[in-house]
Coordinates of N, CA and C in Angstrom, one line a residue:
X1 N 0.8 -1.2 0.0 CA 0.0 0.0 0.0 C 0.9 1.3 0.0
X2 N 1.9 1.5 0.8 CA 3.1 2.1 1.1 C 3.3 2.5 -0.5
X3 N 3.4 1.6 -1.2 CA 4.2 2.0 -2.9 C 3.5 2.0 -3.5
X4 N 2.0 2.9 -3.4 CA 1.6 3.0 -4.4 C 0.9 4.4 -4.0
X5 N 1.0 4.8 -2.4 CA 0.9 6.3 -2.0 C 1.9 7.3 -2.8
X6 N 2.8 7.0 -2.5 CA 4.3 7.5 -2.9 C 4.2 8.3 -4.4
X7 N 3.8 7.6 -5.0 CA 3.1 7.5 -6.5 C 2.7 8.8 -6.6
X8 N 1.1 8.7 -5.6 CA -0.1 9.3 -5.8 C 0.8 11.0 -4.8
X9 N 1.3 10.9 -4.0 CA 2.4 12.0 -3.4 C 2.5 12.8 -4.6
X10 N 3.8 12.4 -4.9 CA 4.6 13.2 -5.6 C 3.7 13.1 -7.0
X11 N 2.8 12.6 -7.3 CA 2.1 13.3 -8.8 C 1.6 14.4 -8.2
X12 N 0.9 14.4 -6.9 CA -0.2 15.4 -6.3 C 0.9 16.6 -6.3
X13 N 2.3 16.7 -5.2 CA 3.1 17.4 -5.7 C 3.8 18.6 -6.7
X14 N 3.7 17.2 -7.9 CA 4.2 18.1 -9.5 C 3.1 18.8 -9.7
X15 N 1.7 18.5 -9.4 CA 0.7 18.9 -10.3 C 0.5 20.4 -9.2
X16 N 0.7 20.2 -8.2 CA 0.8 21.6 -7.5 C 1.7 22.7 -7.4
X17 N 2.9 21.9 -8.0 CA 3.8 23.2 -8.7 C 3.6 23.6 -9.7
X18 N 3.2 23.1 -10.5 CA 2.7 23.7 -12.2 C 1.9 25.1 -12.2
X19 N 1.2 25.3 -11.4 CA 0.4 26.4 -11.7 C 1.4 27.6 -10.9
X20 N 2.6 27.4 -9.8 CA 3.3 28.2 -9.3 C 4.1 28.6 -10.3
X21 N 4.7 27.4 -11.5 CA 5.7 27.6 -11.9 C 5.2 28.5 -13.3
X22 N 4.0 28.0 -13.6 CA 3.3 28.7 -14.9 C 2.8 30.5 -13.8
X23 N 2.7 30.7 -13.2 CA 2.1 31.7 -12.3 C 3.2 32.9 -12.4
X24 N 4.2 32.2 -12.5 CA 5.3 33.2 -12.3 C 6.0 33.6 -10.8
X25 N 7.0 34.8 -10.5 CA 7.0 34.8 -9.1 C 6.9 36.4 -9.4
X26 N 5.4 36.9 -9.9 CA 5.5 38.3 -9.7 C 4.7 38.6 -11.1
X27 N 4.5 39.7 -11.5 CA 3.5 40.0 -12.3 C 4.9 41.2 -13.3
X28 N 4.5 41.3 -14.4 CA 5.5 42.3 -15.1 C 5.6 41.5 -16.9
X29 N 6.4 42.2 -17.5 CA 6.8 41.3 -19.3 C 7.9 40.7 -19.1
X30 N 7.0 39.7 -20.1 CA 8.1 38.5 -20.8 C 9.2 39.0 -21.5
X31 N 10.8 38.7 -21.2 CA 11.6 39.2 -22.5 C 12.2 38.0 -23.0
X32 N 11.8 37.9 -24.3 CA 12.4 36.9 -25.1 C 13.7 37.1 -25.1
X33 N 14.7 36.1 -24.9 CA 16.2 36.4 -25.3 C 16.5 35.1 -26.3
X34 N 17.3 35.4 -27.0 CA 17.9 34.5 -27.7 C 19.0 33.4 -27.5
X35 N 18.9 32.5 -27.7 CA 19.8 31.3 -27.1 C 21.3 32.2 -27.0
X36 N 22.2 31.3 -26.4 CA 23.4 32.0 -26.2 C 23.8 33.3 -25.6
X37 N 22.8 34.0 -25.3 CA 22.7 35.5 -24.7 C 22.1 35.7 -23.6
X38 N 22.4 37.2 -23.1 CA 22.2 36.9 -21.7 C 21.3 38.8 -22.0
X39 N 20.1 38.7 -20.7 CA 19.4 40.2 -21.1 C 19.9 40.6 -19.5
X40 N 20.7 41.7 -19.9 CA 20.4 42.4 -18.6 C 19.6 43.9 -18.5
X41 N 19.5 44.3 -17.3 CA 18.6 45.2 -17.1 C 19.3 47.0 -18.2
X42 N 18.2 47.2 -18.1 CA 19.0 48.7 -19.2 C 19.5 49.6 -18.1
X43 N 20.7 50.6 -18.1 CA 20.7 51.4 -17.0 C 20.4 53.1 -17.2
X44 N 20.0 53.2 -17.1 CA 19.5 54.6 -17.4 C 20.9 55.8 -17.3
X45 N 20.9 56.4 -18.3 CA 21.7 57.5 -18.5 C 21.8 58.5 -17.7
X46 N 22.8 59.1 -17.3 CA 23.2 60.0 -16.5 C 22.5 61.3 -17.1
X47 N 22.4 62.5 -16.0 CA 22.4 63.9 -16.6 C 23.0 64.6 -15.7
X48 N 24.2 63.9 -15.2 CA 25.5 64.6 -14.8 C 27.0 65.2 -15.4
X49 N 26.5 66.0 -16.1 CA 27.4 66.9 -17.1 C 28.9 67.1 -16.9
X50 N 28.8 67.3 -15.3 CA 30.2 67.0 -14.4 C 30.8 66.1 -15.0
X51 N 30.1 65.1 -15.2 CA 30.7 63.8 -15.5 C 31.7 63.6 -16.3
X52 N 31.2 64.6 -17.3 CA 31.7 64.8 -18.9 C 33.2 65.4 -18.7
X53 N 33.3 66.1 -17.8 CA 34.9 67.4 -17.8 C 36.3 66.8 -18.4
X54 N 36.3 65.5 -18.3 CA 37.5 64.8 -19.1 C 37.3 64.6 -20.8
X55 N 35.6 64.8 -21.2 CA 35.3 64.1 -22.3 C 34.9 63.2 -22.9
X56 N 35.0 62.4 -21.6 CA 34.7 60.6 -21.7 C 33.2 60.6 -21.2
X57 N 32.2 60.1 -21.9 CA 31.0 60.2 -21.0 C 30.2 59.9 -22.1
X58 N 28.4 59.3 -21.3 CA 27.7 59.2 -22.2 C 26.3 60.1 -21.2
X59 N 25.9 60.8 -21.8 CA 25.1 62.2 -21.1 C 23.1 62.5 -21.8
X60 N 22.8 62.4 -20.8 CA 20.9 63.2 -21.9 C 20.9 64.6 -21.2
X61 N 20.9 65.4 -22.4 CA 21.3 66.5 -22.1 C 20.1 67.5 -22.6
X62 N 19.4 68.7 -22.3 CA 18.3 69.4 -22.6 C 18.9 70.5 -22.8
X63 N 18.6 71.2 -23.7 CA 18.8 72.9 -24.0 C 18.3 73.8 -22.9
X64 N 18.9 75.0 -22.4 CA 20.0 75.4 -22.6 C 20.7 74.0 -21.7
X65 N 22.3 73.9 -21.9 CA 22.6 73.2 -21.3 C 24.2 73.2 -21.8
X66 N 25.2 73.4 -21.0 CA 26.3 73.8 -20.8 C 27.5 72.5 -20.0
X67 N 28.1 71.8 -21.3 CA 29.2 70.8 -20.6 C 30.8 71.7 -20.5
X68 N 31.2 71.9 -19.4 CA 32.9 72.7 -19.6 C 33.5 71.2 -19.3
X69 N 34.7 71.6 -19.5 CA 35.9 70.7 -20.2 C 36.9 71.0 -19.3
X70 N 37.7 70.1 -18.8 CA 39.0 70.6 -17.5 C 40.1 70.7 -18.8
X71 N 41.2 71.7 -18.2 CA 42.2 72.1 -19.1 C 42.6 70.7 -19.5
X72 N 43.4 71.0 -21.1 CA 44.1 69.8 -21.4 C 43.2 69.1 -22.6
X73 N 42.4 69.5 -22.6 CA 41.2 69.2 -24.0 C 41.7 70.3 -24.6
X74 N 41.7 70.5 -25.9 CA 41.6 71.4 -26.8 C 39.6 72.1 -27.2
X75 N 39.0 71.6 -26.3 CA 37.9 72.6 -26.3 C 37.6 73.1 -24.8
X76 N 37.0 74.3 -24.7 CA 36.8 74.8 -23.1 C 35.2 74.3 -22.5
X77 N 34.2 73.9 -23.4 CA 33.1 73.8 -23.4 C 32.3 73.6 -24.5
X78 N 31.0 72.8 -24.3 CA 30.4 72.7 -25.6 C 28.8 72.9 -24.9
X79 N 28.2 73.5 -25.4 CA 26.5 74.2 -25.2 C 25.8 73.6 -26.1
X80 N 24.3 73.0 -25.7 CA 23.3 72.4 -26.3 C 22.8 73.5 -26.1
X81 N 22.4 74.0 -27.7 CA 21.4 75.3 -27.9 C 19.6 75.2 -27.9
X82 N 19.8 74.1 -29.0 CA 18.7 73.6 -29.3 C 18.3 72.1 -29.4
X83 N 17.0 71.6 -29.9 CA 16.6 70.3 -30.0 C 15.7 70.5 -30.6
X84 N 15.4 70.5 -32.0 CA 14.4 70.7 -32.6 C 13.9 69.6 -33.7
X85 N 12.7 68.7 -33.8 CA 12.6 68.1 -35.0 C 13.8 67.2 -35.0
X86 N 14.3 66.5 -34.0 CA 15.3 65.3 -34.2 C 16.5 65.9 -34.4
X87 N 16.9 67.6 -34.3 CA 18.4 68.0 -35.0 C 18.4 68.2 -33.5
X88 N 19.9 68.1 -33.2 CA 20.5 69.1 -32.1 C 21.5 69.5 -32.3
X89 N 21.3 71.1 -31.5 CA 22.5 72.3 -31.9 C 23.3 72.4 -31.2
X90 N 24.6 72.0 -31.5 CA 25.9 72.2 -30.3 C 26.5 73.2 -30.9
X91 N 27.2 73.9 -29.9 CA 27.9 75.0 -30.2 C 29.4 74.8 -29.4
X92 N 30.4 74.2 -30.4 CA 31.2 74.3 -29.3 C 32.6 75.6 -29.0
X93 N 33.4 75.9 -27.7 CA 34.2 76.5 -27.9 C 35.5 76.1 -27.7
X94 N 36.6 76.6 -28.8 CA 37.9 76.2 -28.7 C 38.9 77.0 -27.3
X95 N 39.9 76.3 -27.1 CA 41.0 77.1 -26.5 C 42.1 77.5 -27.4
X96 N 41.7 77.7 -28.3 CA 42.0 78.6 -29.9 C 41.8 79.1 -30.9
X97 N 42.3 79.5 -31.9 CA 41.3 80.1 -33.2 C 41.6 78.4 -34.2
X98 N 41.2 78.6 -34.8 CA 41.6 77.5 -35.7 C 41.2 75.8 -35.3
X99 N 41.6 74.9 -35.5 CA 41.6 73.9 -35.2 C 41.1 72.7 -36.2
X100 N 40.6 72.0 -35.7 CA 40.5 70.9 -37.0 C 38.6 70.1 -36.5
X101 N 38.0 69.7 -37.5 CA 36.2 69.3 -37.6 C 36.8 68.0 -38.8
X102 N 35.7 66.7 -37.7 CA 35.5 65.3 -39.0 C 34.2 65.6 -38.9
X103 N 33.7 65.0 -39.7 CA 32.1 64.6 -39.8 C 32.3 62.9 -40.7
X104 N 31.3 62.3 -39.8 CA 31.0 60.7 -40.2 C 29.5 60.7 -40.0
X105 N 28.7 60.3 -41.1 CA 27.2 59.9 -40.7 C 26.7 59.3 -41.3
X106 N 26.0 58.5 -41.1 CA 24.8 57.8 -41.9 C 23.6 58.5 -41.7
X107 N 23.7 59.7 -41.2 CA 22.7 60.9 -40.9 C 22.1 61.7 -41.9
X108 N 21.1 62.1 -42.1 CA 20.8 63.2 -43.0 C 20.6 64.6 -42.5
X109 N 21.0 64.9 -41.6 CA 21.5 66.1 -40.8 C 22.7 66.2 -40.0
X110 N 24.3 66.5 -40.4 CA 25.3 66.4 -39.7 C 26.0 67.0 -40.1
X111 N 26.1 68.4 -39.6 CA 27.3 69.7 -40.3 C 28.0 70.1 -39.2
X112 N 28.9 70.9 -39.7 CA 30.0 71.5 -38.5 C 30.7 72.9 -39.3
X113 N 30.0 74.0 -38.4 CA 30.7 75.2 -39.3 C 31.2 76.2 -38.5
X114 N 32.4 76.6 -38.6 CA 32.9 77.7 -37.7 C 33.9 78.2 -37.6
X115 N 33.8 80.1 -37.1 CA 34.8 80.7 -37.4 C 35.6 80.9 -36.1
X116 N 36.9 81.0 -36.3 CA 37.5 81.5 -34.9 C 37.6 80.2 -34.3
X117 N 37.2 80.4 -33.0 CA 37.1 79.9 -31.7 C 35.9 79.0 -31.8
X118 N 34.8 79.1 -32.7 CA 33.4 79.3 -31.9 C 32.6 77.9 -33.1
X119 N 32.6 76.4 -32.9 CA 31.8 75.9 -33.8 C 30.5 75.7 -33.6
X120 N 29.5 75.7 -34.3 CA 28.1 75.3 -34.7 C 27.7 74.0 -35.6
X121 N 27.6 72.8 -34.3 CA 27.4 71.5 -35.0 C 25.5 71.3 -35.3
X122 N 25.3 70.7 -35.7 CA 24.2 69.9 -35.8 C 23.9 68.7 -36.9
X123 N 22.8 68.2 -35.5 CA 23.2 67.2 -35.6 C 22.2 66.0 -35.2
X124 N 21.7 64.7 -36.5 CA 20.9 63.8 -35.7 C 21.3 62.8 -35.4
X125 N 20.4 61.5 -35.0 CA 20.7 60.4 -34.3 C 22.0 59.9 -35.3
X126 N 23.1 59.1 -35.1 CA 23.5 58.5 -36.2 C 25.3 59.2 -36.4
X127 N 25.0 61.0 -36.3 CA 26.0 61.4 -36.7 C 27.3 61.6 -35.5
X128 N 28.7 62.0 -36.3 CA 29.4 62.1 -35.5 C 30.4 63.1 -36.1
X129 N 30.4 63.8 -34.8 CA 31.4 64.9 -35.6 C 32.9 65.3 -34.3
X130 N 34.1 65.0 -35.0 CA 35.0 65.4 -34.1 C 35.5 66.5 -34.4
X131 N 35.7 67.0 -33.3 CA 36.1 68.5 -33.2 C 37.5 69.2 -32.7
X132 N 38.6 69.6 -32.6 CA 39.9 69.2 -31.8 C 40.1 68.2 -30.7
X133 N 39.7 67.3 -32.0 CA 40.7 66.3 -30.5 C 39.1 65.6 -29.6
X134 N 38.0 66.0 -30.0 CA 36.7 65.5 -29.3 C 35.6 64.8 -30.4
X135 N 35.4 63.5 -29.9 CA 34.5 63.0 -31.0 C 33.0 63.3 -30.1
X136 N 32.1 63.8 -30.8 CA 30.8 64.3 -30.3 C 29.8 63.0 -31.1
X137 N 28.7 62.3 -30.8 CA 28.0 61.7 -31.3 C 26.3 61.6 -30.7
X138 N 25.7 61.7 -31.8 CA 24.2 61.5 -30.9 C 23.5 60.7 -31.1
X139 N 23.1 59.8 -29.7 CA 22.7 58.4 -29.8 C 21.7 58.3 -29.5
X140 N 20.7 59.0 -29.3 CA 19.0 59.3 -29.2 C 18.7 60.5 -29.5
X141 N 17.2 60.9 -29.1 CA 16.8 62.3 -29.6 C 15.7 61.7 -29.2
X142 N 14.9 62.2 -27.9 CA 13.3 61.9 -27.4 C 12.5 63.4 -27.2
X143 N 12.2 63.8 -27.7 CA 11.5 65.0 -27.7 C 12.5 66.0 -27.4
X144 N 12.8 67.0 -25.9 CA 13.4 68.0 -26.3 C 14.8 67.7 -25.2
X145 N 15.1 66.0 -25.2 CA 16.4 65.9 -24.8 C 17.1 64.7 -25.6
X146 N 18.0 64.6 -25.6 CA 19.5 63.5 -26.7 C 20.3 62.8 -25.5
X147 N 21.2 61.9 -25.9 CA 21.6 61.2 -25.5 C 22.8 61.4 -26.0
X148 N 24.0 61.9 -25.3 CA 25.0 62.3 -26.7 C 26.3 61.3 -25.6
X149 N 27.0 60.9 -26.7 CA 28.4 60.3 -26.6 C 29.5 60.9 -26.6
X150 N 30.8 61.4 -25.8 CA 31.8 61.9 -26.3 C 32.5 61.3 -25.5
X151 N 33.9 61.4 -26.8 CA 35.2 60.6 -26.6 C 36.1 61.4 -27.4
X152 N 37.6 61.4 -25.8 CA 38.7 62.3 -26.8 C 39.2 60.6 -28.0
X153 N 39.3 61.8 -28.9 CA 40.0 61.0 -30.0 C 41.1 60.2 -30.0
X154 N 42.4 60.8 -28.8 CA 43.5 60.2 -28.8 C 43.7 59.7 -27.2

């Protein structure tokens, strides 16, 4: 009799974890991942500009809005003017007259123009424009704030 409870146990058991295990441990969405890979959580972007003063940084930044630069960069600061329609306006300034602008994009808006000291980028998702020695890039654009990337070049 013993061995045939045992049975009737552990089916009773399985069949009472199933609904735990289909149940879940909490309510929220399913994320499909794909074999071999791993999903981790997203981490939300800074809007600590501070952050930026070496150059190295990834930032969501809102017009007006003002990143300075610690000496040793060949720029002093760069200003988010605007956010308009997916462009945004950087204006950056040199610690010189002259200097040197790349532009790279798969963008349909990405220029860089300026006299003196003083450049005027814009710029959408996609593009990337270096500026003495500073690669600027923008990696979102959600209404009237960006997600911008910058890295010194060398």
């Amino acid at each position: 009799m013993r061995g045939m409870r045992r049975p009737k146990l552990i089916a009773l058991a399985l069949c009472g974890a199933v609904p735990l295990v289909l149940a879940g441990c909490g309510s929220g969405t399913a994320t499909t991942v794909a074999p071999g890979t791993t999903s981790r959580p997203s981490t939300p972007i800074s809007t600590d500009t501070a952050a930026c003063a070496a150059g190295r940084c990834e930032v969501r930044v809102s017009p007006p809005e003002t990143i300075s630069f610690k000496p040793g960069l060949d720029l002093t600061n760069l200003r988010v003017t605007s956010i308009k329609s997916g462009v945004v306006t950087l204006v950056t300034t040199s610690t010189y007259n002259g200097g040197d602008a790349g532009v790279s994009s798969n963008a349909n808006v990405c220029s860089s123009n300026g006299t003196n000291a003083i450049t005027t980028n814009d710029m959408e998702v996609g593009c990337t424009i270096t500026n003495n020695g500073l690669s600027m890039r923008v990696v979102s654009v959600d209404g009237e704030s960006a997600v911008l990337r910058l890295e010194p070049t060398s």
